[in-house]
């Protein structure tokens, strides 16, 4: 908070008491969260006069009274604001007191548009007060699926502009009835200026639509029809806050298998929605912190350790964890209360395409594989998928790590340090998998919602729309662009197109440098260089090869690649990722040329094996890779955990699940650090010996995890020994592996390293955009000419 006094105090004396007047400008999440009525009640409590007003940049307050009361007022605003409010900046200026006869009254004025930007609250779960009304038969909003107040409900997905007032939301077309209008206008009511406020008389309604004829019941009858269909084993599309879910009974094996077949999602884990924390305990092992996180206002999907035999295997096959969330809208609560069983609630989209948002789009897109639609008529302004988090033990304490940052978190900003405050606004276009884009302004970085894989043309359109939306919402147009180093990434091509069209400069940041930079900002340790261990699947290197098992000496503005996993061939490039048996074949051919590969791949046609050998020897479409993710694929395939991959990380997750079945200590496989490479020949030689000796898959999977943790620790010690640092930053999608993270941090702790991990942004590519902004900002501070010419790197 900054308090600015203009000269000497300019108060006036009234009945022997000196009266002052302060003008206060407050920035942060202060609109649509009950902030103005809170301030009004506070002013009345302290017997202060004045007014409060929404403006584009936040709220403006003028407050008048005795100095000690004004000081109490400012302190309470900063420290006792409503739960959903976030006060980021407060400036106080002293002005001349009012002599009006109304100077002791405190008013809430109409909103005013002035220059500046305001923060918008994320969508949050329905609050306990509204939930009580939902199930109270005597209440005006009994069983109304859109009950909300200033403490809960939609924000980000309905706002169309700022200041955040009803005419600038998708609720503008719903005229309030007298009851709602009275509540909306009463500063002492918790629905005061709750922009989505409505009831069954005047607000949005739900409807059920059959796939065959498009007709169905409305209101309560629609809900009952949906419940009946779900209980009968049908698959429904359910419209929520930021788009559609596809829903069926989680306990109905046939329904889940049909959903998988229809959505072309044969093995990727499906998220569940359960009625309560108690229901979650019945099917998963929860810690106290995991139970708390499930119940928080963000209501994310939480990755929980499965209990044996409590769920059909088809929900989360070859995976130790299941994603679970609680109901977060009134409609969800009504559904779960009626069904009394866990529901599959997976994203309502075609594979690779963005989330369906509009009723017509969903009916056209999903109509071929769902049996009905539970719809509503409240317009959704922008897509927003469910967030995913995990609770992990790091440094002997449980910590929450965001795996996918979207609903409940977006569009709250992440903060850059003062040392790299941005002089120009930056657009970061992220990576091609798990894409998230970002706008950096001053010290704030605004991340988009989760967009996903940019291989789908509709996803690329969604990225462009999301960037345009961020710029509009936060009243900015990027003055420079930063992207990944990979020349073929769609995100890179988008960045080039934006830079060329606008005539603004472009910077390309190496993928793993962005990973470690993101971790440094996320963990709050950015002033000193760190040892960065970046383990992931794919990242374009400065030498044109595919990196992914990197040990780096990282400053925010520069890095040195110190060590990496051995370069091995990747026949077919990215295409090999879908057929990991090709990766395993290539690794054996490269590391053990005398090995009889037919012994391990008897089901692969001899002609295909010959083609792979030719590709490797002649270097035809076979880049070299140091990827830790591809190493998981090769080892998992050799252990019989799958020869094809239907979704990202499938083999790696199966390998972790297998390793968790072995609970005894094992010795690591041998490896050799030679020059700057970690040689893997001995690892594979000993792995094959274990296979031939008939060792169990869990035992070998555990040995592999132990080996990779040992590689990470030993190599980090070498880098730290050279540079004298004790900080190690872990970033990249492979660190989502909870077992590997536990093993590695345990070893690093033995040597008293300070371990930096992600918390607020994903360690996977969903955190890349933050790193791109941070690295670009640091480079701009050091070198003014760091950006290339418009449209050129």
Short mmCIF file of N, CA and C in Angstrom, two decimals, residues 435-523:
data_model
loop_
_atom_site.label_atom_id
_atom_site.label_comp_id
_atom_site.label_asym_id
_atom_site.label_seq_id
_atom_site.Cartn_x
_atom_site.Cartn_y
_atom_site.Cartn_z
N UNK A 435 -1.37 -26.27 -24.30
CA UNK A 435 -1.11 -24.87 -24.55
C UNK A 435 -1.86 -23.95 -23.60
N UNK A 436 -1.12 -22.98 -23.11
CA UNK A 436 -1.64 -21.84 -22.37
C UNK A 436 -0.87 -20.64 -22.90
N UNK A 437 -1.57 -19.57 -23.27
CA UNK A 437 -0.91 -18.35 -23.69
C UNK A 437 -0.94 -17.34 -22.54
N UNK A 438 -0.20 -16.25 -22.69
CA UNK A 438 -0.12 -15.30 -21.58
C UNK A 438 0.11 -13.89 -22.10
N UNK A 439 -0.36 -12.93 -21.31
CA UNK A 439 -0.07 -11.51 -21.53
C UNK A 439 0.64 -10.99 -20.28
N UNK A 440 1.82 -10.41 -20.47
CA UNK A 440 2.56 -9.81 -19.38
C UNK A 440 2.43 -8.30 -19.42
N UNK A 441 1.99 -7.69 -18.32
CA UNK A 441 1.79 -6.24 -18.22
C UNK A 441 2.39 -5.76 -16.91
N UNK A 442 3.37 -4.88 -16.99
CA UNK A 442 3.98 -4.34 -15.77
C UNK A 442 4.56 -5.50 -14.94
N UNK A 443 4.01 -5.77 -13.76
CA UNK A 443 4.48 -6.90 -12.97
C UNK A 443 3.50 -8.07 -12.98
N UNK A 444 2.46 -7.99 -13.78
CA UNK A 444 1.42 -9.01 -13.77
C UNK A 444 1.48 -9.84 -15.05
N UNK A 445 1.29 -11.16 -14.88
CA UNK A 445 1.20 -12.08 -16.01
C UNK A 445 -0.17 -12.75 -15.95
N UNK A 446 -0.95 -12.53 -17.00
CA UNK A 446 -2.29 -13.12 -17.09
C UNK A 446 -2.24 -14.32 -18.02
N UNK A 447 -2.47 -15.51 -17.47
CA UNK A 447 -2.48 -16.72 -18.27
C UNK A 447 -3.89 -16.98 -18.79
N UNK A 448 -3.95 -17.51 -20.00
CA UNK A 448 -5.25 -17.91 -20.55
C UNK A 448 -5.74 -19.17 -19.85
N UNK A 449 -6.95 -19.56 -20.13
CA UNK A 449 -7.42 -20.86 -19.68
C UNK A 449 -6.67 -21.95 -20.45
N UNK A 450 -6.80 -23.16 -19.98
CA UNK A 450 -6.18 -24.31 -20.65
C UNK A 450 -6.78 -24.46 -22.05
N UNK A 451 -5.91 -24.46 -23.07
CA UNK A 451 -6.36 -24.60 -24.46
C UNK A 451 -6.14 -26.02 -24.96
N UNK A 452 -4.98 -26.60 -24.65
CA UNK A 452 -4.74 -28.00 -25.00
C UNK A 452 -3.78 -28.16 -26.16
N UNK A 453 -3.96 -29.23 -26.90
CA UNK A 453 -3.06 -29.62 -27.98
C UNK A 453 -3.40 -28.83 -29.24
N UNK A 454 -2.42 -28.09 -29.76
CA UNK A 454 -2.66 -27.22 -30.91
C UNK A 454 -2.62 -27.96 -32.23
N UNK A 455 -2.53 -29.30 -32.22
CA UNK A 455 -2.55 -30.03 -33.49
C UNK A 455 -3.92 -29.95 -34.16
N UNK A 456 -4.97 -29.69 -33.38
CA UNK A 456 -6.32 -29.58 -33.95
C UNK A 456 -6.55 -28.15 -34.42
N UNK A 457 -7.05 -27.97 -35.64
CA UNK A 457 -7.24 -26.61 -36.17
C UNK A 457 -8.17 -25.75 -35.30
N UNK A 458 -9.18 -26.36 -34.68
CA UNK A 458 -10.07 -25.58 -33.82
C UNK A 458 -9.35 -25.11 -32.55
N UNK A 459 -8.38 -25.90 -32.10
CA UNK A 459 -7.59 -25.48 -30.94
C UNK A 459 -6.72 -24.28 -31.29
N UNK A 460 -6.20 -24.25 -32.51
CA UNK A 460 -5.39 -23.10 -32.94
C UNK A 460 -6.25 -21.84 -33.04
N UNK A 461 -7.48 -22.00 -33.50
CA UNK A 461 -8.40 -20.86 -33.52
C UNK A 461 -8.72 -20.40 -32.09
N UNK A 462 -8.84 -21.36 -31.18
CA UNK A 462 -9.14 -21.02 -29.80
C UNK A 462 -7.98 -20.26 -29.17
N UNK A 463 -6.75 -20.60 -29.51
CA UNK A 463 -5.62 -19.85 -28.99
C UNK A 463 -5.70 -18.39 -29.42
N UNK A 464 -5.97 -18.17 -30.70
CA UNK A 464 -6.07 -16.79 -31.20
C UNK A 464 -7.21 -16.05 -30.50
N UNK A 465 -8.34 -16.74 -30.30
CA UNK A 465 -9.48 -16.11 -29.63
C UNK A 465 -9.13 -15.79 -28.18
N UNK A 466 -8.43 -16.72 -27.50
CA UNK A 466 -8.08 -16.51 -26.09
C UNK A 466 -7.15 -15.32 -25.93
N UNK A 467 -6.19 -15.17 -26.84
CA UNK A 467 -5.27 -14.03 -26.77
C UNK A 467 -6.03 -12.72 -26.99
N UNK A 468 -6.89 -12.71 -27.98
CA UNK A 468 -7.71 -11.51 -28.24
C UNK A 468 -8.57 -11.17 -27.03
N UNK A 469 -9.10 -12.19 -26.38
CA UNK A 469 -9.96 -11.99 -25.21
C UNK A 469 -9.16 -11.41 -24.04
N UNK A 470 -7.95 -11.92 -23.80
CA UNK A 470 -7.11 -11.39 -22.73
C UNK A 470 -6.80 -9.92 -22.96
N UNK A 471 -6.45 -9.58 -24.20
CA UNK A 471 -6.11 -8.20 -24.51
C UNK A 471 -7.31 -7.28 -24.33
N UNK A 472 -8.47 -7.75 -24.72
CA UNK A 472 -9.68 -6.94 -24.57
C UNK A 472 -10.04 -6.76 -23.10
N UNK A 473 -9.98 -7.85 -22.34
CA UNK A 473 -10.41 -7.82 -20.95
C UNK A 473 -9.50 -6.94 -20.11
N UNK A 474 -8.21 -6.96 -20.42
CA UNK A 474 -7.25 -6.20 -19.61
C UNK A 474 -6.73 -4.95 -20.32
N UNK A 475 -7.47 -4.55 -21.36
CA UNK A 475 -7.28 -3.25 -22.00
C UNK A 475 -5.80 -3.05 -22.39
N UNK A 476 -5.28 -3.95 -23.21
CA UNK A 476 -3.88 -3.87 -23.61
C UNK A 476 -3.73 -4.52 -24.98
N UNK A 477 -2.75 -4.07 -25.71
CA UNK A 477 -2.33 -4.77 -26.93
C UNK A 477 -0.83 -5.01 -26.82
N UNK A 478 -0.43 -6.27 -26.95
CA UNK A 478 0.97 -6.64 -26.75
C UNK A 478 1.87 -5.83 -27.68
N UNK A 479 3.01 -5.41 -27.10
CA UNK A 479 3.99 -4.62 -27.86
C UNK A 479 5.16 -5.45 -28.34
N UNK A 480 5.24 -6.70 -27.89
CA UNK A 480 6.24 -7.64 -28.39
C UNK A 480 5.73 -9.06 -28.13
N UNK A 481 6.32 -10.03 -28.83
CA UNK A 481 5.86 -11.41 -28.77
C UNK A 481 7.03 -12.32 -28.44
N UNK A 482 6.78 -13.34 -27.62
CA UNK A 482 7.80 -14.34 -27.32
C UNK A 482 7.20 -15.72 -27.54
N UNK A 483 8.01 -16.63 -28.11
CA UNK A 483 7.51 -17.95 -28.46
C UNK A 483 8.60 -18.99 -28.24
N UNK A 484 8.27 -20.24 -28.52
CA UNK A 484 9.20 -21.35 -28.39
C UNK A 484 10.21 -21.33 -29.54
N UNK A 485 11.31 -22.05 -29.33
CA UNK A 485 12.37 -22.14 -30.33
C UNK A 485 11.99 -23.08 -31.48
N UNK A 486 11.04 -23.97 -31.25
CA UNK A 486 10.69 -24.99 -32.25
C UNK A 486 10.08 -24.33 -33.49
N UNK A 487 10.71 -24.46 -34.66
CA UNK A 487 10.21 -23.75 -35.85
C UNK A 487 8.88 -24.28 -36.36
N UNK A 488 8.55 -25.54 -36.05
CA UNK A 488 7.33 -26.14 -36.58
C UNK A 488 6.14 -26.07 -35.63
N UNK A 489 6.35 -25.56 -34.44
CA UNK A 489 5.24 -25.45 -33.50
C UNK A 489 4.17 -24.51 -34.07
N UNK A 490 2.92 -24.87 -33.88
CA UNK A 490 1.82 -23.97 -34.26
C UNK A 490 1.87 -22.70 -33.43
N UNK A 491 2.28 -22.82 -32.18
CA UNK A 491 2.38 -21.63 -31.32
C UNK A 491 3.47 -20.68 -31.83
N UNK A 492 4.54 -21.23 -32.36
CA UNK A 492 5.61 -20.40 -32.95
C UNK A 492 5.10 -19.69 -34.20
N UNK A 493 4.41 -20.42 -35.04
CA UNK A 493 3.88 -19.84 -36.27
C UNK A 493 2.84 -18.76 -35.97
N UNK A 494 2.03 -18.98 -34.93
CA UNK A 494 1.07 -17.97 -34.51
C UNK A 494 1.79 -16.71 -34.04
N UNK A 495 2.86 -16.90 -33.28
CA UNK A 495 3.64 -15.75 -32.79
C UNK A 495 4.22 -14.95 -33.96
N UNK A 496 4.77 -15.66 -34.94
CA UNK A 496 5.33 -14.98 -36.12
C UNK A 496 4.24 -14.19 -36.85
N UNK A 497 3.06 -14.80 -36.97
CA UNK A 497 1.97 -14.13 -37.68
C UNK A 497 1.53 -12.87 -36.95
N UNK A 498 1.43 -12.93 -35.62
CA UNK A 498 1.03 -11.76 -34.83
C UNK A 498 2.08 -10.66 -34.96
N UNK A 499 3.36 -11.04 -34.82
CA UNK A 499 4.44 -10.05 -34.90
C UNK A 499 4.47 -9.37 -36.27
N UNK A 500 4.29 -10.15 -37.31
CA UNK A 500 4.33 -9.60 -38.66
C UNK A 500 3.14 -8.69 -38.93
N UNK A 501 1.95 -9.13 -38.50
CA UNK A 501 0.74 -8.34 -38.74
C UNK A 501 0.78 -7.01 -38.00
N UNK A 502 1.29 -7.03 -36.77
CA UNK A 502 1.29 -5.81 -35.95
C UNK A 502 2.57 -5.00 -36.11
N UNK A 503 3.58 -5.60 -36.73
CA UNK A 503 4.85 -4.89 -36.85
C UNK A 503 5.56 -4.73 -35.52
N UNK A 504 5.51 -5.78 -34.70
CA UNK A 504 6.13 -5.72 -33.38
C UNK A 504 7.23 -6.77 -33.30
N UNK A 505 8.20 -6.59 -32.41
CA UNK A 505 9.35 -7.50 -32.35
C UNK A 505 9.00 -8.86 -31.75
N UNK A 506 9.87 -9.85 -32.06
CA UNK A 506 9.65 -11.24 -31.69
C UNK A 506 10.91 -11.81 -31.06
N UNK A 507 10.73 -12.60 -30.01
CA UNK A 507 11.84 -13.29 -29.36
C UNK A 507 11.49 -14.76 -29.22
N UNK A 508 12.48 -15.63 -29.47
CA UNK A 508 12.28 -17.08 -29.30
C UNK A 508 13.08 -17.54 -28.09
N UNK A 509 12.43 -18.29 -27.19
CA UNK A 509 13.06 -18.76 -25.95
C UNK A 509 13.11 -20.28 -25.97
N UNK A 510 14.28 -20.82 -25.66
CA UNK A 510 14.43 -22.27 -25.64
C UNK A 510 13.48 -22.89 -24.61
N UNK A 511 12.90 -24.01 -24.99
CA UNK A 511 11.81 -24.64 -24.26
C UNK A 511 12.16 -24.92 -22.78
N UNK A 512 13.32 -25.52 -22.54
CA UNK A 512 13.65 -25.92 -21.18
C UNK A 512 14.13 -24.75 -20.34
N UNK A 513 14.68 -23.73 -20.99
CA UNK A 513 14.97 -22.48 -20.28
C UNK A 513 13.67 -21.87 -19.77
N UNK A 514 12.63 -21.91 -20.61
CA UNK A 514 11.33 -21.40 -20.18
C UNK A 514 10.77 -22.23 -19.03
N UNK A 515 10.96 -23.56 -19.08
CA UNK A 515 10.50 -24.41 -17.98
C UNK A 515 11.14 -23.98 -16.66
N UNK A 516 12.47 -23.86 -16.65
CA UNK A 516 13.16 -23.54 -15.40
C UNK A 516 12.85 -22.10 -14.98
N UNK A 517 12.76 -21.17 -15.95
CA UNK A 517 12.39 -19.80 -15.62
C UNK A 517 11.01 -19.73 -14.97
N UNK A 518 10.08 -20.53 -15.48
CA UNK A 518 8.73 -20.59 -14.89
C UNK A 518 8.80 -21.08 -13.45
N UNK A 519 9.61 -22.11 -13.20
CA UNK A 519 9.75 -22.65 -11.85
C UNK A 519 10.38 -21.62 -10.91
N UNK A 520 11.36 -20.87 -11.41
CA UNK A 520 12.02 -19.85 -10.58
C UNK A 520 11.02 -18.78 -10.14
N UNK A 521 10.19 -18.31 -11.07
CA UNK A 521 9.18 -17.31 -10.73
C UNK A 521 8.12 -17.91 -9.80
N UNK A 522 7.68 -19.12 -10.12
CA UNK A 522 6.61 -19.76 -9.36
C UNK A 522 7.03 -20.03 -7.92
N UNK A 523 8.31 -20.33 -7.71
CA UNK A 523 8.79 -20.64 -6.37
C UNK A 523 9.33 -19.41 -5.64
#
